[in-house]
């Protein structure tokens, strides 16, 4: 069995190993964060999130931890709200105790820090061929926009409920987004899709996307056709949330033909269309589920039971004994 902290640290380790910036890129980010902290005044240091000194993903946190539970059963879901916390409590009363709730999407301090992880997209775009100064300028306004959008949220509503009911709670947003990004990056590199139809075929070999299609939300071509050539492509699977619409003009200008993403806002869809790009939408909840499952499998290997909830399409890749 593992403690809550050990489970969180395992997720962090997996997320860092799968980070598209690579080990050196992550280390540079942490070094810069440490330097930023050291340069703060004594008063400013009181409010600094020290979690950021060892965790490069400000949207992923331990929220409630009693520091003593040996976790035997976790309830894991995509969106954890008050209903799911009550569900965990109810399951305990029905002799199925939940030792830890794992949310994918951010809550609490993780939600307040969502925009802080978006800087990693700058390096992803640089790797794709966009000059660093262009990528930085493109992301700056979008990061500020997301920061403004999450600022008025009731960040701690769910966390306080978990505290009152004594339910351990963590969330693993970018940890597990990195896992799905790494999984699909390696798969597409191996299979080398020629057309958008090939991309769909590859995605539809994955159980999470098969189930999503049965549920009515499977992978689809948002822009382009089955016969459209993939060309150079970019996977948009991690980095907080999707970028601003101006990114697509520059991606097209610097030779990118196709986006394979989780989801896309309407302004971005319009910009990608005007830039003559192809877009394949793999699916939001299904992609989140794939990333979460890769983490859940590691917990399952350690004897921890997984109880899926809140839209998690649970697929185990562990061999049955």
PDB file of C-alpha atoms in Angstrom:
ATOM      1  CA  UNK A   1       0.000   0.000   0.000  1.00  0.00           C
ATOM      2  CA  UNK A   2       0.993   3.621  -0.497  1.00  0.00           C
ATOM      3  CA  UNK A   3       0.249   6.803   1.426  1.00  0.00           C
ATOM      4  CA  UNK A   4      -1.512   9.769  -0.180  1.00  0.00           C
ATOM      5  CA  UNK A   5       1.798  11.601  -0.503  1.00  0.00           C
ATOM      6  CA  UNK A   6       3.495   8.576  -2.071  1.00  0.00           C
ATOM      7  CA  UNK A   7       0.707   8.284  -4.644  1.00  0.00           C
ATOM      8  CA  UNK A   8       1.009  11.972  -5.462  1.00  0.00           C
ATOM      9  CA  UNK A   9       4.789  11.717  -5.760  1.00  0.00           C
ATOM     10  CA  UNK A  10       4.448   8.710  -8.067  1.00  0.00           C
ATOM     11  CA  UNK A  11       2.113  10.725 -10.303  1.00  0.00           C
ATOM     12  CA  UNK A  12       4.561  13.635 -10.284  1.00  0.00           C
ATOM     13  CA  UNK A  13       7.443  11.321 -11.229  1.00  0.00           C
ATOM     14  CA  UNK A  14       5.485   9.807 -14.119  1.00  0.00           C
ATOM     15  CA  UNK A  15       4.371  13.239 -15.317  1.00  0.00           C
ATOM     16  CA  UNK A  16       7.892  14.634 -15.267  1.00  0.00           C
ATOM     17  CA  UNK A  17       9.261  11.610 -17.125  1.00  0.00           C
ATOM     18  CA  UNK A  18       6.637  12.149 -19.839  1.00  0.00           C
ATOM     19  CA  UNK A  19       7.039  15.946 -20.024  1.00  0.00           C
ATOM     20  CA  UNK A  20       7.458  17.093 -23.662  1.00  0.00           C
ATOM     21  CA  UNK A  21      10.186  19.521 -22.564  1.00  0.00           C
ATOM     22  CA  UNK A  22      12.411  16.615 -21.560  1.00  0.00           C
ATOM     23  CA  UNK A  23      14.289  16.115 -18.297  1.00  0.00           C
ATOM     24  CA  UNK A  24      16.603  19.085 -18.866  1.00  0.00           C
ATOM     25  CA  UNK A  25      13.708  21.378 -19.758  1.00  0.00           C
ATOM     26  CA  UNK A  26      11.862  20.480 -16.567  1.00  0.00           C
ATOM     27  CA  UNK A  27      15.012  20.986 -14.502  1.00  0.00           C
ATOM     28  CA  UNK A  28      15.580  24.425 -16.016  1.00  0.00           C
ATOM     29  CA  UNK A  29      12.005  25.383 -15.162  1.00  0.00           C
ATOM     30  CA  UNK A  30      12.427  24.293 -11.531  1.00  0.00           C
ATOM     31  CA  UNK A  31      15.745  26.137 -11.269  1.00  0.00           C
ATOM     32  CA  UNK A  32      14.097  29.314 -12.575  1.00  0.00           C
ATOM     33  CA  UNK A  33      11.252  28.906 -10.070  1.00  0.00           C
ATOM     34  CA  UNK A  34      13.732  28.485  -7.208  1.00  0.00           C
ATOM     35  CA  UNK A  35      15.572  31.626  -8.302  1.00  0.00           C
ATOM     36  CA  UNK A  36      12.274  33.514  -8.478  1.00  0.00           C
ATOM     37  CA  UNK A  37      11.474  32.425  -4.913  1.00  0.00           C
ATOM     38  CA  UNK A  38      14.907  33.390  -3.586  1.00  0.00           C
ATOM     39  CA  UNK A  39      14.532  36.889  -5.042  1.00  0.00           C
ATOM     40  CA  UNK A  40      11.228  37.516  -3.265  1.00  0.00           C
ATOM     41  CA  UNK A  41      10.973  39.673  -0.171  1.00  0.00           C
ATOM     42  CA  UNK A  42      10.289  38.032   3.195  1.00  0.00           C
ATOM     43  CA  UNK A  43       6.687  39.231   3.005  1.00  0.00           C
ATOM     44  CA  UNK A  44       6.192  37.909  -0.553  1.00  0.00           C
ATOM     45  CA  UNK A  45       7.620  34.505   0.401  1.00  0.00           C
ATOM     46  CA  UNK A  46       4.751  34.060   2.871  1.00  0.00           C
ATOM     47  CA  UNK A  47       2.337  33.742  -0.049  1.00  0.00           C
ATOM     48  CA  UNK A  48       4.482  31.771  -2.470  1.00  0.00           C
ATOM     49  CA  UNK A  49       3.234  28.273  -3.308  1.00  0.00           C
ATOM     50  CA  UNK A  50       6.254  26.238  -2.176  1.00  0.00           C
ATOM     51  CA  UNK A  51       4.831  23.214  -3.970  1.00  0.00           C
ATOM     52  CA  UNK A  52       6.181  24.860  -7.145  1.00  0.00           C
ATOM     53  CA  UNK A  53       9.780  24.421  -5.958  1.00  0.00           C
ATOM     54  CA  UNK A  54       9.618  20.665  -6.571  1.00  0.00           C
ATOM     55  CA  UNK A  55       6.524  20.342  -8.759  1.00  0.00           C
ATOM     56  CA  UNK A  56       6.564  22.113 -12.149  1.00  0.00           C
ATOM     57  CA  UNK A  57       2.790  21.712 -12.511  1.00  0.00           C
ATOM     58  CA  UNK A  58       0.946  24.358 -10.495  1.00  0.00           C
ATOM     59  CA  UNK A  59      -2.408  22.848 -11.500  1.00  0.00           C
ATOM     60  CA  UNK A  60      -1.752  19.547  -9.674  1.00  0.00           C
ATOM     61  CA  UNK A  61      -1.860  19.408  -5.861  1.00  0.00           C
ATOM     62  CA  UNK A  62      -2.409  17.495  -2.663  1.00  0.00           C
ATOM     63  CA  UNK A  63      -5.519  19.134  -1.192  1.00  0.00           C
ATOM     64  CA  UNK A  64      -6.459  16.937   1.773  1.00  0.00           C
ATOM     65  CA  UNK A  65      -4.114  14.393   3.365  1.00  0.00           C
ATOM     66  CA  UNK A  66      -4.500  12.965   6.862  1.00  0.00           C
ATOM     67  CA  UNK A  67      -0.836  11.839   6.750  1.00  0.00           C
ATOM     68  CA  UNK A  68      -1.651   8.356   8.031  1.00  0.00           C
ATOM     69  CA  UNK A  69      -3.891   6.482   5.596  1.00  0.00           C
ATOM     70  CA  UNK A  70      -2.457   3.474   3.793  1.00  0.00           C
ATOM     71  CA  UNK A  71      -4.453   3.658   0.576  1.00  0.00           C
ATOM     72  CA  UNK A  72      -6.217   0.464  -0.459  1.00  0.00           C
ATOM     73  CA  UNK A  73      -8.979   1.936  -2.616  1.00  0.00           C
ATOM     74  CA  UNK A  74      -9.154   5.170  -4.630  1.00  0.00           C
ATOM     75  CA  UNK A  75     -12.094   6.782  -6.357  1.00  0.00           C
ATOM     76  CA  UNK A  76     -10.860   8.488  -9.514  1.00  0.00           C
ATOM     77  CA  UNK A  77     -12.746  10.812 -11.827  1.00  0.00           C
ATOM     78  CA  UNK A  78     -12.341  13.532 -14.414  1.00  0.00           C
ATOM     79  CA  UNK A  79     -14.290  16.292 -12.627  1.00  0.00           C
ATOM     80  CA  UNK A  80     -14.615  16.037  -8.860  1.00  0.00           C
ATOM     81  CA  UNK A  81     -17.226  18.249  -7.268  1.00  0.00           C
ATOM     82  CA  UNK A  82     -19.298  18.201  -4.131  1.00  0.00           C
ATOM     83  CA  UNK A  83     -21.437  15.334  -5.429  1.00  0.00           C
ATOM     84  CA  UNK A  84     -18.407  13.088  -5.852  1.00  0.00           C
ATOM     85  CA  UNK A  85     -17.122  13.923  -2.364  1.00  0.00           C
ATOM     86  CA  UNK A  86     -20.540  12.983  -0.962  1.00  0.00           C
ATOM     87  CA  UNK A  87     -20.448   9.812  -3.058  1.00  0.00           C
ATOM     88  CA  UNK A  88     -17.094   8.875  -1.531  1.00  0.00           C
ATOM     89  CA  UNK A  89     -18.542   9.442   1.935  1.00  0.00           C
ATOM     90  CA  UNK A  90     -21.637   7.383   1.109  1.00  0.00           C
ATOM     91  CA  UNK A  91     -19.561   4.504  -0.214  1.00  0.00           C
ATOM     92  CA  UNK A  92     -17.738   4.495   3.111  1.00  0.00           C
ATOM     93  CA  UNK A  93     -21.041   4.184   4.944  1.00  0.00           C
ATOM     94  CA  UNK A  94     -21.949   1.283   2.641  1.00  0.00           C
ATOM     95  CA  UNK A  95     -18.851  -0.660   3.654  1.00  0.00           C
ATOM     96  CA  UNK A  96     -16.797   0.314   0.608  1.00  0.00           C
ATOM     97  CA  UNK A  97     -14.459   2.895   2.158  1.00  0.00           C
ATOM     98  CA  UNK A  98     -12.665   5.290  -0.182  1.00  0.00           C
ATOM     99  CA  UNK A  99      -9.185   6.100   1.100  1.00  0.00           C
ATOM    100  CA  UNK A 100      -8.431   8.766  -1.507  1.00  0.00           C
ATOM    101  CA  UNK A 101     -10.282  10.693  -4.204  1.00  0.00           C
ATOM    102  CA  UNK A 102      -8.206  11.546  -7.272  1.00  0.00           C
ATOM    103  CA  UNK A 103      -9.498  14.316  -9.532  1.00  0.00           C
ATOM    104  CA  UNK A 104      -8.085  14.977 -12.974  1.00  0.00           C
ATOM    105  CA  UNK A 105      -9.212  18.560 -13.469  1.00  0.00           C
ATOM    106  CA  UNK A 106      -7.883  21.139 -11.008  1.00  0.00           C
ATOM    107  CA  UNK A 107      -9.608  22.194  -7.810  1.00  0.00           C
ATOM    108  CA  UNK A 108      -8.424  24.405  -4.964  1.00  0.00           C
ATOM    109  CA  UNK A 109      -4.918  25.802  -5.363  1.00  0.00           C
ATOM    110  CA  UNK A 110      -4.550  23.744  -8.530  1.00  0.00           C
ATOM    111  CA  UNK A 111      -7.419  25.582 -10.217  1.00  0.00           C
ATOM    112  CA  UNK A 112      -6.028  28.944  -9.132  1.00  0.00           C
ATOM    113  CA  UNK A 113      -2.706  27.955 -10.744  1.00  0.00           C
ATOM    114  CA  UNK A 114      -4.056  26.564 -14.017  1.00  0.00           C
ATOM    115  CA  UNK A 115      -2.588  29.333 -16.157  1.00  0.00           C
ATOM    116  CA  UNK A 116       0.869  28.911 -14.600  1.00  0.00           C
ATOM    117  CA  UNK A 117       1.490  25.636 -16.455  1.00  0.00           C
ATOM    118  CA  UNK A 118       0.763  27.138 -19.873  1.00  0.00           C
ATOM    119  CA  UNK A 119       4.344  28.352 -20.280  1.00  0.00           C
ATOM    120  CA  UNK A 120       5.299  24.824 -21.307  1.00  0.00           C
ATOM    121  CA  UNK A 121       3.364  25.357 -24.535  1.00  0.00           C
ATOM    122  CA  UNK A 122       5.968  27.921 -25.589  1.00  0.00           C
ATOM    123  CA  UNK A 123       8.615  25.206 -25.680  1.00  0.00           C
ATOM    124  CA  UNK A 124       6.266  22.781 -27.424  1.00  0.00           C
ATOM    125  CA  UNK A 125       5.737  25.328 -30.210  1.00  0.00           C
ATOM    126  CA  UNK A 126       9.450  26.016 -30.410  1.00  0.00           C
ATOM    127  CA  UNK A 127      10.046  22.283 -30.884  1.00  0.00           C
ATOM    128  CA  UNK A 128       7.481  22.404 -33.695  1.00  0.00           C
ATOM    129  CA  UNK A 129       9.483  25.081 -35.506  1.00  0.00           C
ATOM    130  CA  UNK A 130       7.964  28.337 -34.268  1.00  0.00           C
ATOM    131  CA  UNK A 131      10.669  30.842 -33.192  1.00  0.00           C
ATOM    132  CA  UNK A 132      10.761  31.223 -29.422  1.00  0.00           C
ATOM    133  CA  UNK A 133      10.060  34.973 -29.479  1.00  0.00           C
ATOM    134  CA  UNK A 134       6.947  34.398 -31.588  1.00  0.00           C
ATOM    135  CA  UNK A 135       5.736  31.564 -29.347  1.00  0.00           C
ATOM    136  CA  UNK A 136       6.242  33.668 -26.210  1.00  0.00           C
ATOM    137  CA  UNK A 137       4.302  36.622 -27.573  1.00  0.00           C
ATOM    138  CA  UNK A 138       1.481  34.391 -28.782  1.00  0.00           C
ATOM    139  CA  UNK A 139       1.077  32.664 -25.430  1.00  0.00           C
ATOM    140  CA  UNK A 140       1.427  35.743 -23.224  1.00  0.00           C
ATOM    141  CA  UNK A 141      -2.044  37.142 -23.893  1.00  0.00           C
ATOM    142  CA  UNK A 142      -3.708  33.718 -23.660  1.00  0.00           C
ATOM    143  CA  UNK A 143      -2.031  32.934 -20.322  1.00  0.00           C
ATOM    144  CA  UNK A 144      -3.309  36.233 -18.939  1.00  0.00           C
ATOM    145  CA  UNK A 145      -6.782  35.524 -20.334  1.00  0.00           C
ATOM    146  CA  UNK A 146      -6.936  32.120 -18.612  1.00  0.00           C
ATOM    147  CA  UNK A 147      -5.603  33.673 -15.401  1.00  0.00           C
ATOM    148  CA  UNK A 148      -8.421  36.229 -15.479  1.00  0.00           C
ATOM    149  CA  UNK A 149     -11.014  33.537 -16.177  1.00  0.00           C
ATOM    150  CA  UNK A 150     -10.063  31.288 -13.227  1.00  0.00           C
ATOM    151  CA  UNK A 151      -9.408  34.101 -10.724  1.00  0.00           C
ATOM    152  CA  UNK A 152     -13.057  34.659  -9.661  1.00  0.00           C
ATOM    153  CA  UNK A 153     -13.792  30.928  -9.284  1.00  0.00           C
ATOM    154  CA  UNK A 154     -14.812  29.448  -5.941  1.00  0.00           C
ATOM    155  CA  UNK A 155     -11.543  27.501  -5.860  1.00  0.00           C
ATOM    156  CA  UNK A 156     -11.840  25.868  -2.441  1.00  0.00           C
ATOM    157  CA  UNK A 157     -15.505  24.823  -2.428  1.00  0.00           C
ATOM    158  CA  UNK A 158     -14.747  21.150  -3.094  1.00  0.00           C
ATOM    159  CA  UNK A 159     -11.603  21.125  -0.951  1.00  0.00           C
ATOM    160  CA  UNK A 160     -13.457  22.438   2.109  1.00  0.00           C
ATOM    161  CA  UNK A 161     -16.172  19.837   1.631  1.00  0.00           C
ATOM    162  CA  UNK A 162     -13.535  17.096   1.522  1.00  0.00           C
ATOM    163  CA  UNK A 163     -11.931  18.520   4.670  1.00  0.00           C
ATOM    164  CA  UNK A 164     -15.248  18.517   6.537  1.00  0.00           C
ATOM    165  CA  UNK A 165     -15.980  14.920   5.545  1.00  0.00           C
ATOM    166  CA  UNK A 166     -12.350  13.868   6.122  1.00  0.00           C
ATOM    167  CA  UNK A 167     -11.921  12.651   2.542  1.00  0.00           C
ATOM    168  CA  UNK A 168      -8.344  12.658   1.232  1.00  0.00           C
ATOM    169  CA  UNK A 169      -8.157  14.522  -2.085  1.00  0.00           C
ATOM    170  CA  UNK A 170      -5.544  15.184  -4.761  1.00  0.00           C
ATOM    171  CA  UNK A 171      -5.698  16.241  -8.391  1.00  0.00           C
ATOM    172  CA  UNK A 172      -3.309  15.285 -11.178  1.00  0.00           C
ATOM    173  CA  UNK A 173      -4.078  17.502 -14.167  1.00  0.00           C
ATOM    174  CA  UNK A 174      -0.842  18.061 -16.076  1.00  0.00           C
ATOM    175  CA  UNK A 175       0.694  14.892 -14.582  1.00  0.00           C
ATOM    176  CA  UNK A 176      -1.747  12.772 -16.536  1.00  0.00           C
ATOM    177  CA  UNK A 177      -2.086  15.086 -19.544  1.00  0.00           C
ATOM    178  CA  UNK A 178       1.648  14.547 -20.036  1.00  0.00           C
ATOM    179  CA  UNK A 179       1.057  10.798 -19.964  1.00  0.00           C
ATOM    180  CA  UNK A 180      -1.538  10.860 -22.744  1.00  0.00           C
ATOM    181  CA  UNK A 181       0.603  13.284 -24.771  1.00  0.00           C
ATOM    182  CA  UNK A 182       3.606  10.968 -24.472  1.00  0.00           C
ATOM    183  CA  UNK A 183       1.529   7.871 -25.283  1.00  0.00           C
ATOM    184  CA  UNK A 184       0.038   9.370 -28.450  1.00  0.00           C
ATOM    185  CA  UNK A 185       3.289  11.035 -29.536  1.00  0.00           C
ATOM    186  CA  UNK A 186       5.078   7.685 -29.495  1.00  0.00           C
ATOM    187  CA  UNK A 187       2.167   5.901 -31.161  1.00  0.00           C
ATOM    188  CA  UNK A 188       1.851   8.406 -34.020  1.00  0.00           C
ATOM    189  CA  UNK A 189       5.637   8.473 -34.528  1.00  0.00           C
ATOM    190  CA  UNK A 190       5.631   4.690 -34.827  1.00  0.00           C
ATOM    191  CA  UNK A 191       2.615   4.446 -37.141  1.00  0.00           C
ATOM    192  CA  UNK A 192       3.367   7.502 -39.314  1.00  0.00           C
ATOM    193  CA  UNK A 193      -0.182   8.341 -40.474  1.00  0.00           C
ATOM    194  CA  UNK A 194      -0.396   9.603 -44.046  1.00  0.00           C
ATOM    195  CA  UNK A 195      -3.973  10.899 -44.052  1.00  0.00           C
ATOM    196  CA  UNK A 196      -6.461  12.159 -41.481  1.00  0.00           C
ATOM    197  CA  UNK A 197      -8.318   8.904 -42.019  1.00  0.00           C
ATOM    198  CA  UNK A 198      -5.196   7.086 -40.861  1.00  0.00           C
ATOM    199  CA  UNK A 199      -5.117   9.248 -37.720  1.00  0.00           C
ATOM    200  CA  UNK A 200      -8.723   8.319 -36.939  1.00  0.00           C
ATOM    201  CA  UNK A 201      -8.002   4.634 -37.537  1.00  0.00           C
ATOM    202  CA  UNK A 202      -5.058   4.740 -35.119  1.00  0.00           C
ATOM    203  CA  UNK A 203      -7.078   6.546 -32.449  1.00  0.00           C
ATOM    204  CA  UNK A 204      -9.944   4.093 -32.859  1.00  0.00           C
ATOM    205  CA  UNK A 205      -7.669   1.207 -31.938  1.00  0.00           C
ATOM    206  CA  UNK A 206      -7.504   2.666 -28.418  1.00  0.00           C
ATOM    207  CA  UNK A 207     -10.228   1.368 -26.038  1.00  0.00           C
ATOM    208  CA  UNK A 208     -10.956   4.763 -24.450  1.00  0.00           C
ATOM    209  CA  UNK A 209     -11.770   6.253 -27.855  1.00  0.00           C
ATOM    210  CA  UNK A 210     -13.831   3.209 -28.816  1.00  0.00           C
ATOM    211  CA  UNK A 211     -15.962   3.645 -25.703  1.00  0.00           C
ATOM    212  CA  UNK A 212     -16.222   7.395 -26.307  1.00  0.00           C
ATOM    213  CA  UNK A 213     -17.592   6.686 -29.784  1.00  0.00           C
ATOM    214  CA  UNK A 214     -20.170   4.325 -28.300  1.00  0.00           C
ATOM    215  CA  UNK A 215     -21.111   7.160 -25.956  1.00  0.00           C
ATOM    216  CA  UNK A 216     -21.474   9.587 -28.879  1.00  0.00           C
ATOM    217  CA  UNK A 217     -18.245  11.560 -28.406  1.00  0.00           C
ATOM    218  CA  UNK A 218     -15.648   9.688 -30.439  1.00  0.00           C
ATOM    219  CA  UNK A 219     -12.721  11.109 -32.418  1.00  0.00           C
ATOM    220  CA  UNK A 220     -13.663  13.224 -35.417  1.00  0.00           C
ATOM    221  CA  UNK A 221     -12.219  15.362 -38.175  1.00  0.00           C
ATOM    222  CA  UNK A 222     -13.073  18.964 -37.319  1.00  0.00           C
ATOM    223  CA  UNK A 223     -11.330  20.466 -40.365  1.00  0.00           C
ATOM    224  CA  UNK A 224     -10.315  18.485 -43.437  1.00  0.00           C
ATOM    225  CA  UNK A 225     -11.394  15.134 -44.853  1.00  0.00           C
ATOM    226  CA  UNK A 226     -10.475  11.474 -44.559  1.00  0.00           C
ATOM    227  CA  UNK A 227      -8.184  11.840 -47.580  1.00  0.00           C
ATOM    228  CA  UNK A 228      -6.467  15.039 -46.410  1.00  0.00           C
ATOM    229  CA  UNK A 229      -2.714  14.596 -46.011  1.00  0.00           C
ATOM    230  CA  UNK A 230      -1.404  14.866 -42.452  1.00  0.00           C
ATOM    231  CA  UNK A 231       1.927  16.495 -43.313  1.00  0.00           C
ATOM    232  CA  UNK A 232       3.737  17.892 -40.280  1.00  0.00           C
ATOM    233  CA  UNK A 233       1.495  17.624 -37.260  1.00  0.00           C
ATOM    234  CA  UNK A 234       1.313  18.795 -33.662  1.00  0.00           C
ATOM    235  CA  UNK A 235      -0.326  17.014 -30.746  1.00  0.00           C
ATOM    236  CA  UNK A 236      -2.203  19.378 -28.402  1.00  0.00           C
ATOM    237  CA  UNK A 237      -2.704  17.252 -25.308  1.00  0.00           C
ATOM    238  CA  UNK A 238      -0.965  19.038 -22.433  1.00  0.00           C
ATOM    239  CA  UNK A 239      -0.021  22.465 -21.132  1.00  0.00           C
ATOM    240  CA  UNK A 240      -2.969  23.522 -18.967  1.00  0.00           C
ATOM    241  CA  UNK A 241      -5.599  24.329 -21.552  1.00  0.00           C
ATOM    242  CA  UNK A 242      -5.778  25.128 -25.237  1.00  0.00           C
ATOM    243  CA  UNK A 243      -3.900  28.125 -26.678  1.00  0.00           C
ATOM    244  CA  UNK A 244      -5.287  31.303 -28.192  1.00  0.00           C
ATOM    245  CA  UNK A 245      -6.593  31.386 -31.743  1.00  0.00           C
ATOM    246  CA  UNK A 246      -3.646  33.417 -33.107  1.00  0.00           C
ATOM    247  CA  UNK A 247      -1.351  30.423 -32.595  1.00  0.00           C
ATOM    248  CA  UNK A 248      -2.771  28.593 -35.604  1.00  0.00           C
ATOM    249  CA  UNK A 249      -1.832  31.285 -38.098  1.00  0.00           C
ATOM    250  CA  UNK A 250       1.783  31.032 -36.969  1.00  0.00           C
ATOM    251  CA  UNK A 251       1.800  27.234 -36.839  1.00  0.00           C
ATOM    252  CA  UNK A 252       0.624  27.159 -40.450  1.00  0.00           C
ATOM    253  CA  UNK A 253       3.165  29.812 -41.427  1.00  0.00           C
ATOM    254  CA  UNK A 254       5.991  27.722 -39.979  1.00  0.00           C
ATOM    255  CA  UNK A 255       5.004  24.538 -41.765  1.00  0.00           C
ATOM    256  CA  UNK A 256       2.516  22.711 -39.540  1.00  0.00           C
ATOM    257  CA  UNK A 257      -0.379  21.158 -41.457  1.00  0.00           C
ATOM    258  CA  UNK A 258      -2.377  19.217 -38.871  1.00  0.00           C
ATOM    259  CA  UNK A 259      -3.436  19.580 -35.244  1.00  0.00           C
ATOM    260  CA  UNK A 260      -4.402  16.490 -33.249  1.00  0.00           C
ATOM    261  CA  UNK A 261      -6.016  17.783 -30.080  1.00  0.00           C
ATOM    262  CA  UNK A 262      -8.412  17.052 -27.241  1.00  0.00           C
ATOM    263  CA  UNK A 263     -10.809  19.901 -27.967  1.00  0.00           C
ATOM    264  CA  UNK A 264     -10.908  23.278 -29.691  1.00  0.00           C
ATOM    265  CA  UNK A 265     -12.793  26.501 -28.984  1.00  0.00           C
ATOM    266  CA  UNK A 266     -14.799  28.096 -31.790  1.00  0.00           C
ATOM    267  CA  UNK A 267     -12.423  31.086 -32.288  1.00  0.00           C
ATOM    268  CA  UNK A 268      -9.532  28.639 -32.647  1.00  0.00           C
ATOM    269  CA  UNK A 269     -11.533  26.501 -35.081  1.00  0.00           C
ATOM    270  CA  UNK A 270     -12.174  29.585 -37.192  1.00  0.00           C
ATOM    271  CA  UNK A 271      -8.502  30.615 -37.107  1.00  0.00           C
ATOM    272  CA  UNK A 272      -7.323  27.110 -38.036  1.00  0.00           C
ATOM    273  CA  UNK A 273      -9.817  27.036 -40.919  1.00  0.00           C
ATOM    274  CA  UNK A 274      -8.636  30.410 -42.218  1.00  0.00           C
ATOM    275  CA  UNK A 275      -5.031  29.161 -41.953  1.00  0.00           C
ATOM    276  CA  UNK A 276      -5.914  26.105 -44.089  1.00  0.00           C
ATOM    277  CA  UNK A 277      -4.944  23.668 -41.338  1.00  0.00           C
ATOM    278  CA  UNK A 278      -6.362  20.212 -40.708  1.00  0.00           C
ATOM    279  CA  UNK A 279      -7.756  19.451 -37.253  1.00  0.00           C
ATOM    280  CA  UNK A 280      -8.517  16.067 -35.710  1.00  0.00           C
ATOM    281  CA  UNK A 281     -10.286  16.161 -32.347  1.00  0.00           C
ATOM    282  CA  UNK A 282      -9.480  13.017 -30.384  1.00  0.00           C
ATOM    283  CA  UNK A 283     -11.932  13.870 -27.624  1.00  0.00           C
ATOM    284  CA  UNK A 284     -11.665  15.582 -24.260  1.00  0.00           C
ATOM    285  CA  UNK A 285     -12.943  13.156 -21.637  1.00  0.00           C
ATOM    286  CA  UNK A 286     -11.633  10.138 -23.541  1.00  0.00           C
ATOM    287  CA  UNK A 287      -8.135  11.641 -23.787  1.00  0.00           C
ATOM    288  CA  UNK A 288      -8.216  12.642 -20.130  1.00  0.00           C
ATOM    289  CA  UNK A 289      -9.299   9.085 -19.323  1.00  0.00           C
ATOM    290  CA  UNK A 290      -6.380   7.620 -21.273  1.00  0.00           C
ATOM    291  CA  UNK A 291      -3.904   9.717 -19.307  1.00  0.00           C
ATOM    292  CA  UNK A 292      -5.585   8.921 -15.992  1.00  0.00           C
ATOM    293  CA  UNK A 293      -5.670   5.209 -16.812  1.00  0.00           C
ATOM    294  CA  UNK A 294      -1.937   5.102 -17.417  1.00  0.00           C
ATOM    295  CA  UNK A 295      -1.508   6.442 -13.872  1.00  0.00           C
ATOM    296  CA  UNK A 296      -4.242   4.248 -12.377  1.00  0.00           C
ATOM    297  CA  UNK A 297      -2.563   1.174 -13.858  1.00  0.00           C
ATOM    298  CA  UNK A 298       0.570   1.951 -11.840  1.00  0.00           C
ATOM    299  CA  UNK A 299      -1.517   2.158  -8.664  1.00  0.00           C
ATOM    300  CA  UNK A 300      -3.324  -1.051  -9.564  1.00  0.00           C
ATOM    301  CA  UNK A 301       0.040  -2.820  -9.900  1.00  0.00           C
ATOM    302  CA  UNK A 302       0.657  -1.919  -6.256  1.00  0.00           C
ATOM    303  CA  UNK A 303      -2.552  -3.594  -5.139  1.00  0.00           C
ATOM    304  CA  UNK A 304      -4.759  -0.494  -4.993  1.00  0.00           C
ATOM    305  CA  UNK A 305      -8.373  -0.883  -6.108  1.00  0.00           C
ATOM    306  CA  UNK A 306      -9.659   1.722  -8.583  1.00  0.00           C
ATOM    307  CA  UNK A 307     -13.270   2.922  -8.415  1.00  0.00           C
ATOM    308  CA  UNK A 308     -14.000   5.037 -11.528  1.00  0.00           C
ATOM    309  CA  UNK A 309     -16.478   7.908 -11.373  1.00  0.00           C
ATOM    310  CA  UNK A 310     -17.337  11.252 -12.950  1.00  0.00           C
ATOM    311  CA  UNK A 311     -16.859  10.273 -16.581  1.00  0.00           C
ATOM    312  CA  UNK A 312     -13.598   8.340 -16.237  1.00  0.00           C
ATOM    313  CA  UNK A 313     -13.588   5.655 -18.933  1.00  0.00           C
ATOM    314  CA  UNK A 314     -11.634   3.075 -16.960  1.00  0.00           C
ATOM    315  CA  UNK A 315      -9.493   0.745 -19.053  1.00  0.00           C
ATOM    316  CA  UNK A 316      -6.800  -1.329 -17.374  1.00  0.00           C
ATOM    317  CA  UNK A 317      -3.751  -2.309 -19.409  1.00  0.00           C
ATOM    318  CA  UNK A 318      -2.492  -4.603 -16.678  1.00  0.00           C
ATOM    319  CA  UNK A 319      -2.501  -8.305 -17.422  1.00  0.00           C
ATOM    320  CA  UNK A 320      -5.065 -10.199 -15.393  1.00  0.00           C
ATOM    321  CA  UNK A 321      -3.587 -12.749 -13.027  1.00  0.00           C
TER     322      UNK A 321
END
